[in-house]
GROMACS .gro file of C-alpha atoms in nm:
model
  334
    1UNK     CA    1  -0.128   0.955  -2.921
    2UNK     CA    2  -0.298   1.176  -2.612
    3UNK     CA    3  -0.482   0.893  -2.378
    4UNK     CA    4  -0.828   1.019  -2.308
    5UNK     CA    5  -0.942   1.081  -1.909
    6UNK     CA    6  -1.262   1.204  -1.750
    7UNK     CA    7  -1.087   1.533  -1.584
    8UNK     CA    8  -1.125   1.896  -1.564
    9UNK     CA    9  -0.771   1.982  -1.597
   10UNK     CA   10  -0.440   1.798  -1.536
   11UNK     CA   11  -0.328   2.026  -1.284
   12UNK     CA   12  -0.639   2.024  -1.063
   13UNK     CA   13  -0.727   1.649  -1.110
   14UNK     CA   14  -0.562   1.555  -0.758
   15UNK     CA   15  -0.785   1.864  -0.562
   16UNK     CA   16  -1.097   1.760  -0.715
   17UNK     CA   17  -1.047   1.409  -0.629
   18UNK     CA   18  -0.976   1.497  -0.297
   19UNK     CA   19  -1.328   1.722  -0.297
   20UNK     CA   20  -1.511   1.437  -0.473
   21UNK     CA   21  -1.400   1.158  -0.198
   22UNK     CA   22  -1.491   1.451   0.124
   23UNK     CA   23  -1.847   1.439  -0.031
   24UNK     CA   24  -1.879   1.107  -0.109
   25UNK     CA   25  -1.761   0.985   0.268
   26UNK     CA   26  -1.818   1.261   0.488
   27UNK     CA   27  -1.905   1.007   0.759
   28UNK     CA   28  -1.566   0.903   0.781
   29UNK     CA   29  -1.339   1.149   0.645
   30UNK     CA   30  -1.249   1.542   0.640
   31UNK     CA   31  -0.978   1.739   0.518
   32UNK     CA   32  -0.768   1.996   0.826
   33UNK     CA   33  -0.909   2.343   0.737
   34UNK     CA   34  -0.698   2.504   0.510
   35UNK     CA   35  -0.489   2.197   0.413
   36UNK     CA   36  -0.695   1.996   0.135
   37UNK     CA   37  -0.433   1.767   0.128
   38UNK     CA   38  -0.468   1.646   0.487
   39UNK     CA   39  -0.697   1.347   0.530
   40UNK     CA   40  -0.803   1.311   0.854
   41UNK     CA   41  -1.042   1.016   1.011
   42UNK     CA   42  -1.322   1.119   1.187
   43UNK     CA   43  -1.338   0.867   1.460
   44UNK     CA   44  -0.992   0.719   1.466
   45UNK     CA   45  -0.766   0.965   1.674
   46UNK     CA   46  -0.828   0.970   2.060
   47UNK     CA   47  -0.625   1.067   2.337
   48UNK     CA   48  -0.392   0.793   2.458
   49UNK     CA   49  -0.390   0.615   2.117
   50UNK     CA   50  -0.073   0.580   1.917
   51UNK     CA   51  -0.112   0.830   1.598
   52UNK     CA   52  -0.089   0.653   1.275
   53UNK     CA   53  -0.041   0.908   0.934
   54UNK     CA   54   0.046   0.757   0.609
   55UNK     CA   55   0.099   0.941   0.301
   56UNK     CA   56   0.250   0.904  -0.070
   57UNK     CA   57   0.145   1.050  -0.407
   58UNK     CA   58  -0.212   1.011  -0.569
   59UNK     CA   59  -0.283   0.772  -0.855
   60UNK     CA   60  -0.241   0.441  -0.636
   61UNK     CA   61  -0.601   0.479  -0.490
   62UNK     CA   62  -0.759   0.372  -0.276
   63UNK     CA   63  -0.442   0.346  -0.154
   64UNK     CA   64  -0.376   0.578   0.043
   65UNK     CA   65  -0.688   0.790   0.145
   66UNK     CA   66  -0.907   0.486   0.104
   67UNK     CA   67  -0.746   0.352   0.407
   68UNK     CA   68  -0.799   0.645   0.671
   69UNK     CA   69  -1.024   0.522   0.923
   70UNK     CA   70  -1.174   0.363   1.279
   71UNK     CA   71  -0.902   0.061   1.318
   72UNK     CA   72  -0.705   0.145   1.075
   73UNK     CA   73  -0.466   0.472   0.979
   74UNK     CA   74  -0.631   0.817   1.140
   75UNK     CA   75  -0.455   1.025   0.874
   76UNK     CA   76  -0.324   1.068   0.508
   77UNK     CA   77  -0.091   1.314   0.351
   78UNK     CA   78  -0.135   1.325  -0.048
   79UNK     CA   79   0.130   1.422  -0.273
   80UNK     CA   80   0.058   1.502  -0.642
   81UNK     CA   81   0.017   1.188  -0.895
   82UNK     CA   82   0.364   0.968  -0.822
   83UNK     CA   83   0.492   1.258  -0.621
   84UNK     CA   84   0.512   1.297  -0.234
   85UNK     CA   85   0.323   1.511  -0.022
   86UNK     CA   86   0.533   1.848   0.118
   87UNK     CA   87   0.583   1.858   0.472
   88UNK     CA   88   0.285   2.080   0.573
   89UNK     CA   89   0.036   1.830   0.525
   90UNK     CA   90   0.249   1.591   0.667
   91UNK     CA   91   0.281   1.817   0.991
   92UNK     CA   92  -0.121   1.894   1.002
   93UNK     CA   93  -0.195   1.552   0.981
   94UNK     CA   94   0.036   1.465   1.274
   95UNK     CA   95  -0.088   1.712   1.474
   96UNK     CA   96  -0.471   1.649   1.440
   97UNK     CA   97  -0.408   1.278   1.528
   98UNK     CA   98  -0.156   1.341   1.793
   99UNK     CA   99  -0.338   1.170   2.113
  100UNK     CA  100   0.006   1.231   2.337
  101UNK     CA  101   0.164   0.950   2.348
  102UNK     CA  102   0.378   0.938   1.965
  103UNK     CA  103   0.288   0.944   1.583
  104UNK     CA  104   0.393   0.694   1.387
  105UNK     CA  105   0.452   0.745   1.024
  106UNK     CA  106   0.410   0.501   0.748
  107UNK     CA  107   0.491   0.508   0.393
  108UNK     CA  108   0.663   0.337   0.075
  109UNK     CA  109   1.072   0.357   0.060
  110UNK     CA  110   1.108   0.638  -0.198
  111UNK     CA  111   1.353   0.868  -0.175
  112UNK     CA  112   1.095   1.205  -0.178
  113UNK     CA  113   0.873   1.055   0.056
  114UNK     CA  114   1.159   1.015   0.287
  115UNK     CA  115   1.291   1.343   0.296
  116UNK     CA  116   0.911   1.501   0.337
  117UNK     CA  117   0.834   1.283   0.568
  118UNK     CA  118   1.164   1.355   0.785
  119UNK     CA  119   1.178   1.717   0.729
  120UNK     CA  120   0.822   1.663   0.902
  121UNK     CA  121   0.951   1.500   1.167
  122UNK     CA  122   1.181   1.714   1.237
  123UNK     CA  123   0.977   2.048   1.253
  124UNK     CA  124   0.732   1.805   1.502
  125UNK     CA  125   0.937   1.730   1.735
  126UNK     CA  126   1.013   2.126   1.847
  127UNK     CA  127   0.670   2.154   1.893
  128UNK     CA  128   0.744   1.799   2.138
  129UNK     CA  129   0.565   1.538   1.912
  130UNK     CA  130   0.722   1.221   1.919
  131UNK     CA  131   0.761   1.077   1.558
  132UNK     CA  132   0.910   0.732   1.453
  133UNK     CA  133   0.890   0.635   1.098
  134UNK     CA  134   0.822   0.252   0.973
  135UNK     CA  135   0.900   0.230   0.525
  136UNK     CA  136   0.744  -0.043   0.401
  137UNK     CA  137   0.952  -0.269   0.151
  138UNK     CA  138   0.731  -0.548   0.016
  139UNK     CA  139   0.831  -0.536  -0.324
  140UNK     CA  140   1.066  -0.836  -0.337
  141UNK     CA  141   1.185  -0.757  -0.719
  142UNK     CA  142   1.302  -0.402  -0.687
  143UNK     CA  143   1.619  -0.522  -0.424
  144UNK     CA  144   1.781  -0.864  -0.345
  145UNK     CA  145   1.742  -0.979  -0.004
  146UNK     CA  146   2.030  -0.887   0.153
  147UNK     CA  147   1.910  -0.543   0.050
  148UNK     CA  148   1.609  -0.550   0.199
  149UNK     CA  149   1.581  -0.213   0.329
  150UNK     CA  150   1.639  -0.049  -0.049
  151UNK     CA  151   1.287  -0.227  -0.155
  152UNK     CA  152   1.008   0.033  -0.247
  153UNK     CA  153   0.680  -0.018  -0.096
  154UNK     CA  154   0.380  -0.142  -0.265
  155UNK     CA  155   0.087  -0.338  -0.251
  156UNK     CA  156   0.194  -0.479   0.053
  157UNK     CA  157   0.119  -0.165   0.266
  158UNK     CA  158  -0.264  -0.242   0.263
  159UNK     CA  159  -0.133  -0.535   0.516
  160UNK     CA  160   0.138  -0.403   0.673
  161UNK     CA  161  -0.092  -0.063   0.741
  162UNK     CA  162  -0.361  -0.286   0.834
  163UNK     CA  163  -0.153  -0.434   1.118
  164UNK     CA  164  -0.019  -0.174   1.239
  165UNK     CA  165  -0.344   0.058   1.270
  166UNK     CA  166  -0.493  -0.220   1.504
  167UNK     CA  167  -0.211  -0.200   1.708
  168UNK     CA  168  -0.293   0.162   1.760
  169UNK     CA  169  -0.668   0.065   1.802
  170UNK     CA  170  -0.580  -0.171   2.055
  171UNK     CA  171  -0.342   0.071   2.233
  172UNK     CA  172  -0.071  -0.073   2.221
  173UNK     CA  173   0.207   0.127   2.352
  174UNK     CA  174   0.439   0.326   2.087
  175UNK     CA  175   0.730   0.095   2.142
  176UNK     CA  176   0.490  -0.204   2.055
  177UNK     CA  177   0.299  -0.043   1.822
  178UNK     CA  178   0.631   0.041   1.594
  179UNK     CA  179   0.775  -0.334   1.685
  180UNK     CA  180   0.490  -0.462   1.530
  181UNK     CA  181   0.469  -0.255   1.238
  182UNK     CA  182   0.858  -0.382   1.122
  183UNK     CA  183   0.709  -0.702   1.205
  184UNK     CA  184   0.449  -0.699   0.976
  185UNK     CA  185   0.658  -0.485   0.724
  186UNK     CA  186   0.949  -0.827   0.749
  187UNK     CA  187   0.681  -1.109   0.666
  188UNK     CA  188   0.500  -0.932   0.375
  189UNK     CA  189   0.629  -1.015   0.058
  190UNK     CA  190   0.450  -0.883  -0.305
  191UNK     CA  191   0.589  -0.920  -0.691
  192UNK     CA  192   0.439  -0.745  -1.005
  193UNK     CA  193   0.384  -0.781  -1.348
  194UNK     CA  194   0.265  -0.479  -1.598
  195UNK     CA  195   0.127  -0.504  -1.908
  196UNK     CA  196   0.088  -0.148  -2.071
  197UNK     CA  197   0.143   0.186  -1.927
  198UNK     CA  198  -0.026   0.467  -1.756
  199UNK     CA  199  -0.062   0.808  -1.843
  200UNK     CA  200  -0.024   1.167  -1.612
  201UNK     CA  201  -0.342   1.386  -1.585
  202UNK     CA  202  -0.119   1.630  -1.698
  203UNK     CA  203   0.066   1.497  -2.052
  204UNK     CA  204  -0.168   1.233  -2.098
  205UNK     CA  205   0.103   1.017  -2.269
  206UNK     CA  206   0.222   0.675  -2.127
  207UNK     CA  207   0.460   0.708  -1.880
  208UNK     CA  208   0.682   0.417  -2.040
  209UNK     CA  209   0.664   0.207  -2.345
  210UNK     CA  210   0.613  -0.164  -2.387
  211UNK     CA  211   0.540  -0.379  -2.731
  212UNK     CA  212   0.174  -0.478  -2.735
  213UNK     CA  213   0.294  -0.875  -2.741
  214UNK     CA  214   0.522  -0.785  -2.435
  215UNK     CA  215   0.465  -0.770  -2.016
  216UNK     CA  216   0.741  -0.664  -1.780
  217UNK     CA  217   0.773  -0.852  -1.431
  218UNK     CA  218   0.849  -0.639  -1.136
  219UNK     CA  219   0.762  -0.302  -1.254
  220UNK     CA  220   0.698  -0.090  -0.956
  221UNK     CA  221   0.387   0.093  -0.958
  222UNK     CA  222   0.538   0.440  -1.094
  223UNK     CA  223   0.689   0.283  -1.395
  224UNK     CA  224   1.014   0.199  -1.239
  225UNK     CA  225   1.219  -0.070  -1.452
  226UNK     CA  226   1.138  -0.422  -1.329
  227UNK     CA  227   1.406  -0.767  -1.359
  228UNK     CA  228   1.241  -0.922  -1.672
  229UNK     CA  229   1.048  -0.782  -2.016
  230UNK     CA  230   0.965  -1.069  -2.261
  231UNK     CA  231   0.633  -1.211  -2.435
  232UNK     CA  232   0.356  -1.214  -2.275
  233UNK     CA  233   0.293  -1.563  -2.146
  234UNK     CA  234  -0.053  -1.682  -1.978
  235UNK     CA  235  -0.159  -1.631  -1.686
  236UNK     CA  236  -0.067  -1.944  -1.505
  237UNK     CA  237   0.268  -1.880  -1.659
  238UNK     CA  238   0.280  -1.540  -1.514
  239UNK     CA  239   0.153  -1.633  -1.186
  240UNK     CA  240   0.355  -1.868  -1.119
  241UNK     CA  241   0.625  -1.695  -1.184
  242UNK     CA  242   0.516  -1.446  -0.913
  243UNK     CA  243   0.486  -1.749  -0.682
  244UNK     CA  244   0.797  -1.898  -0.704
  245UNK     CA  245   1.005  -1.546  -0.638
  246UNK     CA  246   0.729  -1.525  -0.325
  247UNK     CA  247   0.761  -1.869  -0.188
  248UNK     CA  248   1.140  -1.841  -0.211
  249UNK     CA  249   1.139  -1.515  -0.010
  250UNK     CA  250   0.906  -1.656   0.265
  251UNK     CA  251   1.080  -1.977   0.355
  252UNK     CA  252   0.771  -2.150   0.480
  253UNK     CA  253   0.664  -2.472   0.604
  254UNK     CA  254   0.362  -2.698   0.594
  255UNK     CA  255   0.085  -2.583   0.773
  256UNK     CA  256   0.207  -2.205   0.795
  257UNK     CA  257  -0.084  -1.950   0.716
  258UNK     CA  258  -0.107  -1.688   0.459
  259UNK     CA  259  -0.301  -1.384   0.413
  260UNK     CA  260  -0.313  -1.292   0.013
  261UNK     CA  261  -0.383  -1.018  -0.168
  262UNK     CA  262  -0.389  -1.032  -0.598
  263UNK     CA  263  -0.427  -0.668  -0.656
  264UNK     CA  264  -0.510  -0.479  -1.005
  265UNK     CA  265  -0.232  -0.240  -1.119
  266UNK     CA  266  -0.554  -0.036  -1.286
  267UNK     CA  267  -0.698  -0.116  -1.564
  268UNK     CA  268  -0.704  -0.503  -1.511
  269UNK     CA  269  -1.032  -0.663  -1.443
  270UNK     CA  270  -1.192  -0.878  -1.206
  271UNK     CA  271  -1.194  -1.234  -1.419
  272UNK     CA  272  -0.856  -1.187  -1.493
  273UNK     CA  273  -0.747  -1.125  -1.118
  274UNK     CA  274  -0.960  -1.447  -0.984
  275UNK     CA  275  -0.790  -1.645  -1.286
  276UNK     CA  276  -0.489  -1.543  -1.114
  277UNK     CA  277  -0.649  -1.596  -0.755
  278UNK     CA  278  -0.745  -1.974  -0.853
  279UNK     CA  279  -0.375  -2.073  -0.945
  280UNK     CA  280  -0.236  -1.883  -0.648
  281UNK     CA  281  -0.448  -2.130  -0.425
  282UNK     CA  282  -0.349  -2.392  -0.694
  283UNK     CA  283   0.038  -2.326  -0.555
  284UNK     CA  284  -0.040  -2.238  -0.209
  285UNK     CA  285  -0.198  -2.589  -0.175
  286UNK     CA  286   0.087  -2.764  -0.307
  287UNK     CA  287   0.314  -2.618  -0.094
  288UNK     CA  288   0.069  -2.709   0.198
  289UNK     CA  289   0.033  -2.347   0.364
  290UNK     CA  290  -0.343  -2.219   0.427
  291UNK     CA  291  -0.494  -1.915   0.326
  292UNK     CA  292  -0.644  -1.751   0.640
  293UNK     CA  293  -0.786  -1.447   0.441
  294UNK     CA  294  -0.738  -1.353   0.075
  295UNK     CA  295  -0.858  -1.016  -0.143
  296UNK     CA  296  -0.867  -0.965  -0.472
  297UNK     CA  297  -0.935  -0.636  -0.650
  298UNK     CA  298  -0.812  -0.276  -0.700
  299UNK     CA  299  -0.617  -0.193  -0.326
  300UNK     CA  300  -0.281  -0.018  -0.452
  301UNK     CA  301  -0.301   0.072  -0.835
  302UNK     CA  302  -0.120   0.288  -1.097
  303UNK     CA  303  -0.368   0.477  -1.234
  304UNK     CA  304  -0.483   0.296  -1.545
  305UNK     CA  305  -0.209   0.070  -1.569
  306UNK     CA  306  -0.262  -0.283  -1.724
  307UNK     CA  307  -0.126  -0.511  -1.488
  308UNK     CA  308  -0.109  -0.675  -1.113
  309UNK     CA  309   0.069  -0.813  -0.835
  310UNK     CA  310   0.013  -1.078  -0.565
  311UNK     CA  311   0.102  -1.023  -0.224
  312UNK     CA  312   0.161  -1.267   0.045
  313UNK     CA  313   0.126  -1.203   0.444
  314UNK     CA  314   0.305  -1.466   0.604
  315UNK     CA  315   0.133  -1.492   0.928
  316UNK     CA  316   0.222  -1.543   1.299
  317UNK     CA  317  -0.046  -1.583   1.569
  318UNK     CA  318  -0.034  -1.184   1.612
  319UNK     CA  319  -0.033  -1.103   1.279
  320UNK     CA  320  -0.345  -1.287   1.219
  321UNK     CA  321  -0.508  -1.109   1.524
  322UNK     CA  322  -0.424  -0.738   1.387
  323UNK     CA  323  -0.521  -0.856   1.036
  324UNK     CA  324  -0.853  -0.970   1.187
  325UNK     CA  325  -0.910  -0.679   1.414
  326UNK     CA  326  -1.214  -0.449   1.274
  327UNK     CA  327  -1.170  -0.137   1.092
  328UNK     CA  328  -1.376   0.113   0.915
  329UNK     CA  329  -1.249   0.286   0.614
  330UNK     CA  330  -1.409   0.473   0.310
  331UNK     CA  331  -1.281   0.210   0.079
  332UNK     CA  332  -1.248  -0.067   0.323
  333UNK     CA  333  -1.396  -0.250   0.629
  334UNK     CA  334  -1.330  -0.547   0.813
   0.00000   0.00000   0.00000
């Protein structure tokens, strides 16, 4: 059975999107001329400020384009649904941000965002623009631990972005500025659970298949295989589940803060996320750590997938300063 979208046409679904978001925030967004696909912040980049372009495919909004803005990232490349960006809008976006003094690139560990993004890098730097490159790996179920740099990146990056991006705002230097992006990138943590599928603008057909009395914990956000399928179980069940993979990851103590983020895959609405929000305190109170700052909703989904994950931010004194610093975004403000 053909799943049923409000779109034109699969092929131009990504292009109109990217028209439909210019006129809705014109205040705080534009597109390079002649590169649609470049996303650039309107008053973000400044001379003497640290460059910060992150990119990926489409379907995962607002994540990414929802998070170009004043305190935040200045630019976003956008690849088609799932896919990464080519290097051209990579490049324009580095070069309208570039205030002299180093881009830094930011983006989920998958293997074609890598090579874009580096083939990027490498045609920058003969025109002499320094680029380092931070991958975010948050998603503690698709890699053990001692593997840590093979994790994709997921809904962690609206954290690990948001940290980094006031370290640019603040000016921090480009040494500091990466330093605290790995920083932020080492103490956020985020696990997964999906329900049903999504489906391409272009076949409309799922993109995997799962029994209707099933859920499958780990799933990354493009349909990639997670560590556990079985029956669906409740949603304390579930949660807690999540919990006890995060808490073991963060190796916490009393007292420690936390900034958390249950996040909709999609399709998955508000009362369910908030039941999963109450038992998430539920846990974090037991194990006596305190939730400086917590959001709930659609910030890194999969289309319409039926599903979500819970992030955790394990916070330093620093942390919690970037976290707190103001931004101005499209699709979100602090």
């Amino acid at each position: 059975m053909k799943t049923k979208k409000l779109i034109n046409a699969g092929a131009d679904a990504v292009d109109e999107m990217l028209q439909g978001v210019l006129a809705a925030h014109p205040e705080h967004l534009y597109a390079v001329d002649g590169m649609p696909r470049a996303i650039i912040a309107r008053n973000g980049p400044r001379k003497g400020k640290v460059g910060l372009v992150i990119g990926g495919g489409s379907g995962h909004e607002p994540t990414f384009l929802g998070y170009v803005g004043r305190g935040l990232a200045d630019a976003a490349a956008i690849g088609n649904v799932f896919a990464s960006p080519p290097p051209d809008p990579i490049i324009a976006c580095a070069k309208a941000v570039d205030g002299g003094v180093g881009v830094l690139f930011m983006y989920g560990n998958y293997a074609g965002d890598v090579m874009n993004f580096d083939m990027a890098a490498e045609m920058l730097a003969l025109d002499d623009i320094e680029v380092r490159t931070v991958l975010t790996t948050d998603d503690v179920a698709s890699a053990p631990a001692d593997q840590s740099d093979r994790r994709r990146g997921v809904a962690g990056n609206v954290f690990i972005f948001k940290a980094a991006g006031a370290a640019c705002d603040l000016l921090y230097s480009f040494d500091e500025v990466e330093r605290a992006a790995r920083h932020a990138n080492a103490r956020t943590y985020t696990m997964g659970v999906a329900l049903s599928p999504c489906s391409l603008p272009q076949t409309l057909k799922p993109n995997f298949l799962i029994g209707e009395e099933e859920m499958e914990i780990g799933m990354g956000i493009h349909g990639e295989p997670g560590v556990a399928r079985g029956p669906l179980k409740t949603a304390d069940a579930v949660t807690d589940e999540l919990m006890d993979n995060l808490l073991q990851e963060m190796k916490v103590e009393r007292g420690d803060r936390v900034a958390v983020l249950v996040n909709s895959l999609g399709s998955t609405p508000m009362m369910e996320l908030y039941i999963m929000m109450r038992r998430v305190k539920a846990r974090l109170d037991e194990a006596g750590l305190v939730i400086h700052t917590s959001l709930v909703g659609n910030y890194c989904t999969s289309l319409e997938m039926a599903g979500a994950s819970v992030t955790l931010m394990h916070l330093d004194d620093e942390l919690q300063r970037l976290i707190d610093h103001p931004c101005d975004c499209a699709m979100f403000r602090r």
